[in-house]
Coordinates of N, CA, C and O in Angstrom, one line a residue:
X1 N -139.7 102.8 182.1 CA -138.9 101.7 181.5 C -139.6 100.3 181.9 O -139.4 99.3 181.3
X2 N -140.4 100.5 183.2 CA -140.7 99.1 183.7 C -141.9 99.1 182.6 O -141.8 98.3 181.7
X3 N -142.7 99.7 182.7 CA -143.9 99.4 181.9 C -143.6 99.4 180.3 O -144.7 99.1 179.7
X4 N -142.4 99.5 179.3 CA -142.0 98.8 178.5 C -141.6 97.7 178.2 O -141.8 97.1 177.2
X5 N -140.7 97.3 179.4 CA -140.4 95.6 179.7 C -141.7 95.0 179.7 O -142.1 94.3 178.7
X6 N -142.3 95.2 180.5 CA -143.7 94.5 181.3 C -144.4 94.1 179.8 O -144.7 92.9 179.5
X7 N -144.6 95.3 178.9 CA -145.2 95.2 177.8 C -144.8 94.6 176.7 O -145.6 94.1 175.8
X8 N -143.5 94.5 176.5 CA -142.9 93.7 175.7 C -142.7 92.1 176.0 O -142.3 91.2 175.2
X9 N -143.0 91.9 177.3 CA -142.9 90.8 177.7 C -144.2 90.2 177.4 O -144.2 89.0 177.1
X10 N -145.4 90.9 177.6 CA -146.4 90.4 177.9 C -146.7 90.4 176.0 O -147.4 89.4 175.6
X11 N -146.4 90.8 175.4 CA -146.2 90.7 173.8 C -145.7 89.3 172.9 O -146.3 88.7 171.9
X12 N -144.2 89.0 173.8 CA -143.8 87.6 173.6 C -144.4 86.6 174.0 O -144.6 85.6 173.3
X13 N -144.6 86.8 174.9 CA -145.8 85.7 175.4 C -147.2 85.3 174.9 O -147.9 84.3 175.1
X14 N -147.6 86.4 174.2 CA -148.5 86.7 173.2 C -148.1 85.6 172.1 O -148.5 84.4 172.0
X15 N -147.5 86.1 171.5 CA -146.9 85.5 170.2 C -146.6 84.3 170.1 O -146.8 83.6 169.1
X16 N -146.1 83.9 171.4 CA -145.5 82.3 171.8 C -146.3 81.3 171.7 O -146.0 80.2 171.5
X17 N -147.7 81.9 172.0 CA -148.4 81.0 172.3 C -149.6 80.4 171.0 O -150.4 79.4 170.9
X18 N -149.1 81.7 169.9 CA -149.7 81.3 168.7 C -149.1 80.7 167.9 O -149.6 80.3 166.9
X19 N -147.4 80.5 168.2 CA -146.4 80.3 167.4 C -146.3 78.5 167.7 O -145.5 77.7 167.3
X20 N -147.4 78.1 168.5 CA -147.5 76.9 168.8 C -147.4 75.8 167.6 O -148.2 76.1 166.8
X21 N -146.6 74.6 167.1 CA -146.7 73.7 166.1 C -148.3 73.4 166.2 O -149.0 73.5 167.3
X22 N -148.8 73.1 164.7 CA -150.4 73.0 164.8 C -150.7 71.2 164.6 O -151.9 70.8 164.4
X23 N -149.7 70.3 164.5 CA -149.7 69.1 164.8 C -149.5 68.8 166.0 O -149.6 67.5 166.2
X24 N -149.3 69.7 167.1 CA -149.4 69.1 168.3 C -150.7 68.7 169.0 O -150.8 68.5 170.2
X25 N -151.6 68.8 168.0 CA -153.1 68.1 168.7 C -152.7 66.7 169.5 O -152.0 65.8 169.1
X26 N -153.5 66.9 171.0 CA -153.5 65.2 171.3 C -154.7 65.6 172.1 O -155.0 66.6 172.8
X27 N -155.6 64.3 171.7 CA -157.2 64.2 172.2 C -157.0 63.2 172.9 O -156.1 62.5 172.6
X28 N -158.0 62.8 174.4 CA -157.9 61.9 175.1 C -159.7 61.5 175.1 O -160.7 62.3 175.1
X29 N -159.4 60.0 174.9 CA -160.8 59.5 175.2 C -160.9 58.3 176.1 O -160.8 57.1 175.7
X30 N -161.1 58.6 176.9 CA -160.7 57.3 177.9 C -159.0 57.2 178.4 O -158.3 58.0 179.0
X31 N -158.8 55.8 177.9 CA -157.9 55.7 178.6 C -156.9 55.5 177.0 O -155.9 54.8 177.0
X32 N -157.2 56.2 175.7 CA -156.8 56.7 174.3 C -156.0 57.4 174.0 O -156.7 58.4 173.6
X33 N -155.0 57.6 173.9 CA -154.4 59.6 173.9 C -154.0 58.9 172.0 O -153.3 58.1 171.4
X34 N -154.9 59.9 171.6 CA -154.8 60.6 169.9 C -153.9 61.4 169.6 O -153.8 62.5 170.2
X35 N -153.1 61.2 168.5 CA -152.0 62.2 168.3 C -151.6 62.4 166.6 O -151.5 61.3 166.0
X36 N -151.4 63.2 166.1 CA -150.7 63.4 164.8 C -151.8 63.0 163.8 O -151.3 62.5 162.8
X37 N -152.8 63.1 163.8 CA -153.7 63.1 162.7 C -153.4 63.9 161.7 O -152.9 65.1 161.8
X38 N -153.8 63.1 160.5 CA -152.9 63.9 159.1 C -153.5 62.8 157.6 O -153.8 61.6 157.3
X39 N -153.6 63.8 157.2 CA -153.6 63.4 156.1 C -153.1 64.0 154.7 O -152.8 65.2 154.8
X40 N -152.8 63.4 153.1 CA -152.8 63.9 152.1 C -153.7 64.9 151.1 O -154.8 64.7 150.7
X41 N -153.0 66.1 151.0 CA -153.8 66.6 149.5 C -154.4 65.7 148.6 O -153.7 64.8 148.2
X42 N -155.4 65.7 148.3 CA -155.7 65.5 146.9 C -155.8 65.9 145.4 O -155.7 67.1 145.1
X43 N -156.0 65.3 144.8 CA -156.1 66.1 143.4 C -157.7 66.3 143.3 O -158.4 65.5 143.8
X44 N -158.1 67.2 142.6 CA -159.5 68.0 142.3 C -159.9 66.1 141.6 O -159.3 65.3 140.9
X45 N -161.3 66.1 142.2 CA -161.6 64.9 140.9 C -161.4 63.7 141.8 O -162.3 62.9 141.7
X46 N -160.3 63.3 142.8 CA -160.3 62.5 143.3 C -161.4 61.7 144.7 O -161.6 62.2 145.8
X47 N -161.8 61.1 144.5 CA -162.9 60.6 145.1 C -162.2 59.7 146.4 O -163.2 59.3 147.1
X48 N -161.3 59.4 146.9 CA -160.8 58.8 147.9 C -159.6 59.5 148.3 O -158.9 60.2 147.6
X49 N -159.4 59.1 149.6 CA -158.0 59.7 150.6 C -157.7 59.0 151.5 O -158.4 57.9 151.7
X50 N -156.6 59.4 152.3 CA -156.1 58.5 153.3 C -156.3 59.4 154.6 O -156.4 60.6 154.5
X51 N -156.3 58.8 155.7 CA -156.2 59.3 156.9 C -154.8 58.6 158.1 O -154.8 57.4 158.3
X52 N -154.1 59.1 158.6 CA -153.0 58.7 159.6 C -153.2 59.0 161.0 O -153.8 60.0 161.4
X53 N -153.0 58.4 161.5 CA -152.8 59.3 163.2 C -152.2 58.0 163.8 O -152.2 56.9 163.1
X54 N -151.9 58.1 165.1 CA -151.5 57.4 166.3 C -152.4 57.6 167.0 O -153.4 58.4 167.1
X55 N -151.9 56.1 168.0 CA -153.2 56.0 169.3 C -152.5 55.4 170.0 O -151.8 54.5 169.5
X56 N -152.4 55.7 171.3 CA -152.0 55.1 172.4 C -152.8 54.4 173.5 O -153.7 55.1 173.9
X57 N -152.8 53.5 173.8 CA -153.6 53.1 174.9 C -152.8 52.8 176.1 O -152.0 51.8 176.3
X58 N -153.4 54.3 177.2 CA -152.8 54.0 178.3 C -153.2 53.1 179.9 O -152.6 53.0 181.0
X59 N -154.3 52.6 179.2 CA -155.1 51.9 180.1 C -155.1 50.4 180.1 O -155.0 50.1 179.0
X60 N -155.3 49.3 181.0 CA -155.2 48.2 181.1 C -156.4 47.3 180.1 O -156.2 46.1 179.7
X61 N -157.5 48.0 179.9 CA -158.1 46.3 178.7 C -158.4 47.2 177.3 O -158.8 48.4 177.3
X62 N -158.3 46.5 176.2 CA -158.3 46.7 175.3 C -159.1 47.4 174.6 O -160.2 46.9 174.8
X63 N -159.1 48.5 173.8 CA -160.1 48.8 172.9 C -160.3 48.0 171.4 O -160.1 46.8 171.2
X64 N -160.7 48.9 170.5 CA -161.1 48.6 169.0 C -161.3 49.7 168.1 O -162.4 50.0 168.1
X65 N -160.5 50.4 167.3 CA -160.9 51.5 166.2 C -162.2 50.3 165.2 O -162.0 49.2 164.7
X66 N -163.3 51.0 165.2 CA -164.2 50.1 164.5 C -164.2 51.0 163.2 O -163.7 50.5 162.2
X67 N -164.7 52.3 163.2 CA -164.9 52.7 162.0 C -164.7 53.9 162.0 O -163.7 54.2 162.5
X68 N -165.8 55.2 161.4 CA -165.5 56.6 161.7 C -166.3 57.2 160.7 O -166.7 56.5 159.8
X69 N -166.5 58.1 160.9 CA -167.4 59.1 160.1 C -167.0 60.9 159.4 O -166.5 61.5 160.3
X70 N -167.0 61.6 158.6 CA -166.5 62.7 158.2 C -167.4 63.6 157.2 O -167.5 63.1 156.1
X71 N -167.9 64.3 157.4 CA -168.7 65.8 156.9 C -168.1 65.7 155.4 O -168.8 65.5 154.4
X72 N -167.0 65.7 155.4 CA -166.6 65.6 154.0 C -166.0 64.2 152.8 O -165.4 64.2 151.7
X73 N -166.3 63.0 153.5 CA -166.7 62.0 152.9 C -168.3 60.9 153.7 O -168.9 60.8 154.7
X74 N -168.2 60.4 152.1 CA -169.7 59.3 152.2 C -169.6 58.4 153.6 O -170.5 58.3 154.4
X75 N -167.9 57.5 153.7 CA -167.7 56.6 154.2 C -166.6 56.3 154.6 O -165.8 56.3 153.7
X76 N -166.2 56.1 155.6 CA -164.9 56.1 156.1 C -164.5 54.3 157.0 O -165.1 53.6 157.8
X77 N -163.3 54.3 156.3 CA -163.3 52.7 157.0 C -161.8 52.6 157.6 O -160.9 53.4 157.6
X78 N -161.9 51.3 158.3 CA -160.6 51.4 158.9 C -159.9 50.1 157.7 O -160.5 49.2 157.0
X79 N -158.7 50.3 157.7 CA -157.7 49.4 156.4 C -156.4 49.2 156.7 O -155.7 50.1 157.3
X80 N -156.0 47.9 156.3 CA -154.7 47.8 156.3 C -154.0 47.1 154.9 O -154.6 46.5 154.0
X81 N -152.7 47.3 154.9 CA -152.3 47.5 153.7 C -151.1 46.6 154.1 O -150.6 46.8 155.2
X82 N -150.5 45.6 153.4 CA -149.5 45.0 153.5 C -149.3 44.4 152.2 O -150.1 44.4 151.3
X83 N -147.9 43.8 152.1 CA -147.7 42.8 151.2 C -146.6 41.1 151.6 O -145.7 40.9 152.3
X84 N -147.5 40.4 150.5 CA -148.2 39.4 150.6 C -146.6 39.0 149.4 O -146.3 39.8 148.6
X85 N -146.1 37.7 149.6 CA -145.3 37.5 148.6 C -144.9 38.5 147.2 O -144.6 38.2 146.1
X86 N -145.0 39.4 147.8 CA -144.6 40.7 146.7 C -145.9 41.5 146.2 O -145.8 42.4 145.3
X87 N -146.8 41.2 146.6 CA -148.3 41.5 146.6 C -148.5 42.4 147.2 O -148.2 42.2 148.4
X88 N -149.0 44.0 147.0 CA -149.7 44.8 147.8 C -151.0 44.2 147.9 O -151.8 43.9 147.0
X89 N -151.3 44.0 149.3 CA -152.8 43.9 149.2 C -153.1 45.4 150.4 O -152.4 46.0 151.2
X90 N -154.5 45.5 150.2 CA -155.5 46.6 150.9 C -156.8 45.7 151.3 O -157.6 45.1 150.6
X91 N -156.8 45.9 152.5 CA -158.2 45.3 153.3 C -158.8 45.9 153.9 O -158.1 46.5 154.7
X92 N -160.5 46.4 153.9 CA -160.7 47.1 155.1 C -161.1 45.8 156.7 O -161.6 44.7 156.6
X93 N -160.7 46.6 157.7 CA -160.9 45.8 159.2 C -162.2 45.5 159.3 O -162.6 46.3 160.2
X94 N -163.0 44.7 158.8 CA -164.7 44.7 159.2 C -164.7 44.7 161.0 O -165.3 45.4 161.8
X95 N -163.7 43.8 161.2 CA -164.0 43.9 163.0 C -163.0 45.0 163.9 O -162.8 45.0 165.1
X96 N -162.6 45.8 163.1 CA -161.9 46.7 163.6 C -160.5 46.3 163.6 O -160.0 45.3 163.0
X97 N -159.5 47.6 164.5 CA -158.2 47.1 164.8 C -157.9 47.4 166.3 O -157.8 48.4 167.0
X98 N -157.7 46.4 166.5 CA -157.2 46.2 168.7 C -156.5 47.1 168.7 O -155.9 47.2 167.7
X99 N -156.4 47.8 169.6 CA -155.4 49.1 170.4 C -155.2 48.0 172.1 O -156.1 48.0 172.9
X100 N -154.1 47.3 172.2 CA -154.1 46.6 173.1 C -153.5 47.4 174.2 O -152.7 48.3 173.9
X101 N -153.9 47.2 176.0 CA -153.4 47.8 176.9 C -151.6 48.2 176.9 O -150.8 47.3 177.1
X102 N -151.3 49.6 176.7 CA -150.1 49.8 177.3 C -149.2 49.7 175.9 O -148.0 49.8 175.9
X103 N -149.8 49.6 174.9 CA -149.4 49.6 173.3 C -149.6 50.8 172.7 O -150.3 51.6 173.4
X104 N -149.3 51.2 171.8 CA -149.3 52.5 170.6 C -149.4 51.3 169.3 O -148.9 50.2 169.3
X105 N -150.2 51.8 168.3 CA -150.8 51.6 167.2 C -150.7 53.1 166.0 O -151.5 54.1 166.1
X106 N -149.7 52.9 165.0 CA -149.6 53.9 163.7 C -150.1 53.7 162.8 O -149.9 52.8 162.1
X107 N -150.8 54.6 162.7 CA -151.8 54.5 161.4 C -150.7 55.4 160.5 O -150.4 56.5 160.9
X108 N -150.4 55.0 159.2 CA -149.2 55.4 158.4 C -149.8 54.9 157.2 O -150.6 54.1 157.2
X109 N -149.2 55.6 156.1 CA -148.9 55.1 155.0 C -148.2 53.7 154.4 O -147.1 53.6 154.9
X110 N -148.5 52.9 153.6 CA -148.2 51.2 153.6 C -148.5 50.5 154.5 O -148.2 49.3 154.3
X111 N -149.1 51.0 155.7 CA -150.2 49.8 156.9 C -151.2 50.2 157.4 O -152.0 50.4 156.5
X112 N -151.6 50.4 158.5 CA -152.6 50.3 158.7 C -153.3 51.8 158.2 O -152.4 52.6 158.0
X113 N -154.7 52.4 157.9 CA -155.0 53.6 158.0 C -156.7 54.0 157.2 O -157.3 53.3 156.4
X114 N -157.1 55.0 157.6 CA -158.6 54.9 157.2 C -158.6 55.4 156.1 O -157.7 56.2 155.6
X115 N -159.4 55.2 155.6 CA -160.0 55.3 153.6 C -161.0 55.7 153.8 O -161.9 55.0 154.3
X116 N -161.0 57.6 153.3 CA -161.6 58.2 153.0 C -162.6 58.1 151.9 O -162.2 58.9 151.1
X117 N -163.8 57.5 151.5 CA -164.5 57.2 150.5 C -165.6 58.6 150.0 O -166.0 59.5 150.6
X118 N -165.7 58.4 149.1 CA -166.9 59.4 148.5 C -166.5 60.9 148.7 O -167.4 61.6 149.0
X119 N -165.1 61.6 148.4 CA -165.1 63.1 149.0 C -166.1 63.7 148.4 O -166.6 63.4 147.3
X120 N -166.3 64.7 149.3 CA -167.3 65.6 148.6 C -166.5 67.0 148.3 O -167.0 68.1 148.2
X121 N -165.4 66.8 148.2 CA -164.5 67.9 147.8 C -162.7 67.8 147.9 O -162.4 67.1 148.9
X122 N -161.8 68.3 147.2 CA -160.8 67.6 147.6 C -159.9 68.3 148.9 O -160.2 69.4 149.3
X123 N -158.8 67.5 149.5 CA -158.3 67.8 150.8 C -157.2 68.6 150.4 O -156.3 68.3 149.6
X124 N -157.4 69.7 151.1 CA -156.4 71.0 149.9 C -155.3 70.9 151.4 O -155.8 70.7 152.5
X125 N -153.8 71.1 151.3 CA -152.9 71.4 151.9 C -152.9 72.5 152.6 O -152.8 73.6 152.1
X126 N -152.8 72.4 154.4 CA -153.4 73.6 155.0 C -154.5 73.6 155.7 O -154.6 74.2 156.8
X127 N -155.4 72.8 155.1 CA -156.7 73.0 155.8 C -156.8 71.9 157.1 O -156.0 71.0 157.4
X128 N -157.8 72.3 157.8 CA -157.9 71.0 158.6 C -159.3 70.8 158.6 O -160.2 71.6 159.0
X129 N -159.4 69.6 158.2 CA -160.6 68.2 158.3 C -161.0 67.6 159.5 O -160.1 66.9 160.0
X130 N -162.2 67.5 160.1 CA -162.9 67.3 160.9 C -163.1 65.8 160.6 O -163.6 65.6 159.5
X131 N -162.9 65.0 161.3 CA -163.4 63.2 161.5 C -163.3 62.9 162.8 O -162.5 63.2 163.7
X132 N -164.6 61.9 162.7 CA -165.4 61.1 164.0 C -164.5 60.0 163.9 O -164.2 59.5 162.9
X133 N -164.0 59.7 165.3 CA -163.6 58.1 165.1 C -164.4 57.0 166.0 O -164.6 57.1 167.3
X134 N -164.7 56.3 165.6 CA -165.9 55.7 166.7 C -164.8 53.9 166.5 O -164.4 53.1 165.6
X135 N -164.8 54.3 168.1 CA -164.1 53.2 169.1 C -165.4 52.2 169.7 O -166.6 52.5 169.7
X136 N -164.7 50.9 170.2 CA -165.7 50.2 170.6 C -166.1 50.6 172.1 O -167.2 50.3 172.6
X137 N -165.0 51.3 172.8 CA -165.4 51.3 174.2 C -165.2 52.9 174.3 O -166.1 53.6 174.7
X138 N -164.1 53.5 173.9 CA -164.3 55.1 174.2 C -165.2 55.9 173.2 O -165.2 57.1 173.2
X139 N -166.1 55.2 172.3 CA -167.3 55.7 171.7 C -166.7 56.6 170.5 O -165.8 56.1 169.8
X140 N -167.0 57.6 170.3 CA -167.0 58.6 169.5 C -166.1 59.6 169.3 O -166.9 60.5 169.7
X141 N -165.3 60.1 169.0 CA -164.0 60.8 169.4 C -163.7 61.8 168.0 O -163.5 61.2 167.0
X142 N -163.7 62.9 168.0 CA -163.5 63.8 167.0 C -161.8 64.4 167.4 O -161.3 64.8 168.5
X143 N -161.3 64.2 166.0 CA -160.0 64.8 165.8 C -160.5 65.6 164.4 O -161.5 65.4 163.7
X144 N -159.3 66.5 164.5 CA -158.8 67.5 163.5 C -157.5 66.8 162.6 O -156.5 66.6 163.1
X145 N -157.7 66.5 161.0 CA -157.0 66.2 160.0 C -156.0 67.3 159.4 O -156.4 68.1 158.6
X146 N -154.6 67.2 159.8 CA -154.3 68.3 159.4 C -153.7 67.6 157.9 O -153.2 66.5 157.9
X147 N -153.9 68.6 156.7 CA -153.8 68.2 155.4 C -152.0 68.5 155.1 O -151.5 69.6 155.2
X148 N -151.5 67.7 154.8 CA -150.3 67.8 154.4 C -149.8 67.9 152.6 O -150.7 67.9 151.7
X149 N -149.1 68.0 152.4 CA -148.9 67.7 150.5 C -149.2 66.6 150.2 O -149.4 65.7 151.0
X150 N -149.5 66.5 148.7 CA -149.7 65.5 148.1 C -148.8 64.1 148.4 O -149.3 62.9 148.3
X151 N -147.4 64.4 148.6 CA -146.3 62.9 149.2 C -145.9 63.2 150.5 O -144.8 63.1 150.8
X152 N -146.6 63.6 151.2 CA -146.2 63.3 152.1 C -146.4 62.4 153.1 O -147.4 61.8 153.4
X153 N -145.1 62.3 153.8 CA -145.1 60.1 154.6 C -145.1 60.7 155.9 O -144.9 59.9 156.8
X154 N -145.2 61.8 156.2 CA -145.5 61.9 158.0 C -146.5 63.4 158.0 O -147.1 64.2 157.1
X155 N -146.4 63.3 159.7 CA -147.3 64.9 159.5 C -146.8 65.7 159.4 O -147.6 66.6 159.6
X156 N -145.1 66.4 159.1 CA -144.3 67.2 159.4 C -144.6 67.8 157.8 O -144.4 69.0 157.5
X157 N -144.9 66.6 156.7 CA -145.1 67.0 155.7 C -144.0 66.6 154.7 O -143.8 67.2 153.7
X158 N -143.0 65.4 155.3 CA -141.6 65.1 154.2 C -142.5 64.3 153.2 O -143.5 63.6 153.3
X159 N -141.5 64.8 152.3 CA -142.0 64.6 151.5 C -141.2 62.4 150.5 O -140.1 61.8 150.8
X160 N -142.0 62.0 150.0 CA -141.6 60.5 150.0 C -140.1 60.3 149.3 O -139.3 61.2 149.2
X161 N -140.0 59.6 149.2 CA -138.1 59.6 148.5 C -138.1 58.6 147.9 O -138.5 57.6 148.4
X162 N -137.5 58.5 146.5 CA -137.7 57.4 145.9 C -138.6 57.4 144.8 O -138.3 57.0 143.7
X163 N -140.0 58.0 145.3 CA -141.8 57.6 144.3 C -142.0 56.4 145.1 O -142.7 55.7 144.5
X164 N -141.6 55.9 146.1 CA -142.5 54.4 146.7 C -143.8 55.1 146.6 O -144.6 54.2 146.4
X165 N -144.5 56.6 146.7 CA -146.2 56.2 147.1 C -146.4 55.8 145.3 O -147.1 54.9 144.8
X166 N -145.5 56.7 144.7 CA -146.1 56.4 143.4 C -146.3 55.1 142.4 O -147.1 54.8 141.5
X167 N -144.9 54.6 142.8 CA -144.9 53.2 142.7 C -145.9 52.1 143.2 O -145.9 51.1 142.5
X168 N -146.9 52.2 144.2 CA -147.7 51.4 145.4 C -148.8 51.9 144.3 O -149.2 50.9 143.6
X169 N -149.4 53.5 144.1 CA -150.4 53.8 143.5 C -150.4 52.8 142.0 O -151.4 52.0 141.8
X170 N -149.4 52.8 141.3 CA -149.5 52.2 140.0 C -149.7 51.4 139.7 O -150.2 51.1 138.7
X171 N -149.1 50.2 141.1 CA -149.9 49.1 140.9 C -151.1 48.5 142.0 O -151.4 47.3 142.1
X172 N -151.4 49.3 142.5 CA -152.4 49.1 143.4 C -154.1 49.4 142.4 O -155.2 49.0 142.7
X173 N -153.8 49.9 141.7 CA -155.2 50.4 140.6 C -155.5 51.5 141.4 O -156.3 52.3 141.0
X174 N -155.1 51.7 142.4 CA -155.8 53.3 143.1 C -155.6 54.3 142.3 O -154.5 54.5 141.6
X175 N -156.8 55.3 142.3 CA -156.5 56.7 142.2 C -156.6 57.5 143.2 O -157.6 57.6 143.9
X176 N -155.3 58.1 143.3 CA -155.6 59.2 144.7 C -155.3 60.5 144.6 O -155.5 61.3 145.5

């Protein structure tokens, strides 16, 4: 009987440990802790995407998200998105975006977040995408993109309410 328990236990614990959420990635680079990287499906044909995650900085002087690099796009930039007297506008950050000491910084949908340029294929739901993030002071930092649906506004994968992305796309001239 004991070596049934023993093995049934040693079973659950098995299991537990694959049954792990797969958005619980958090990478540390310095004094960085990375978390919730995610991004949208695309449609076949579409040549740009978005990228999300959080960054925390738990350290006392400031960094910089400058830019970033990905196997499966030309060019990757850092962008923010706001509106302007009823204006969507989209900018990318030429000088980056400060992660100030002892702050968290969200990269989300409708503000800040990286623009995936040139795919070389589209980002299918499920998969996970490999991107470099290159910081001004913790250098180079690879996370895992986990691909969520086409509306989806977090990494959990809810889905948008409303059509606000679709509304933003229509008059933004984007195709995504």
């Amino acid at each position: 009987m004991k070596t049934l328990l023993a093995g049934l236990a040693g079973f659950v614990l098995f299991a537990a440990a694959f049954a792990a959420p797969a958005t619980a990635q958090e990478i540390k680079a310095g004094d960085l802790v990375i978390t919730q990287a995610w991004s949208r499906a695309t449609p076949g044909g579409a040549k740009i995407g978005g990228a999300y995650l959080t960054i925390e900085n738990k350290g006392t002087t400031p960094d910089k998200l400058v830019g970033g690099s990905a196997d499966i796009a030309g060019k990757v930039e850092v962008h923010e998105m706001a509106v302007t007297d009823g204006v969507m506008k989209m900018r990318a950050l030429d000088k980056g975006l400060a992660i100030e000491p002892g702050k968290t910084v969200k990269l989300a949908p409708g503000g800040y977040h990286l623009m995936l340029f040139e795919l070389k294929s589209p980002l299918k739901q499920g998969d996970k995408v490999p991107v470099t993030l290159q910081f001004e002071k913790a250098g180079k930092v690879q996370v895992s993109l986990d691909i969520q649906g086409v509306g989806a506004q977090a990494p959990g994968g809810a889905a948008d309410k409303g059509g606000q992305m679709k509304k933003m796309h229509d008059h933004s001239g984007m195709k995504m």
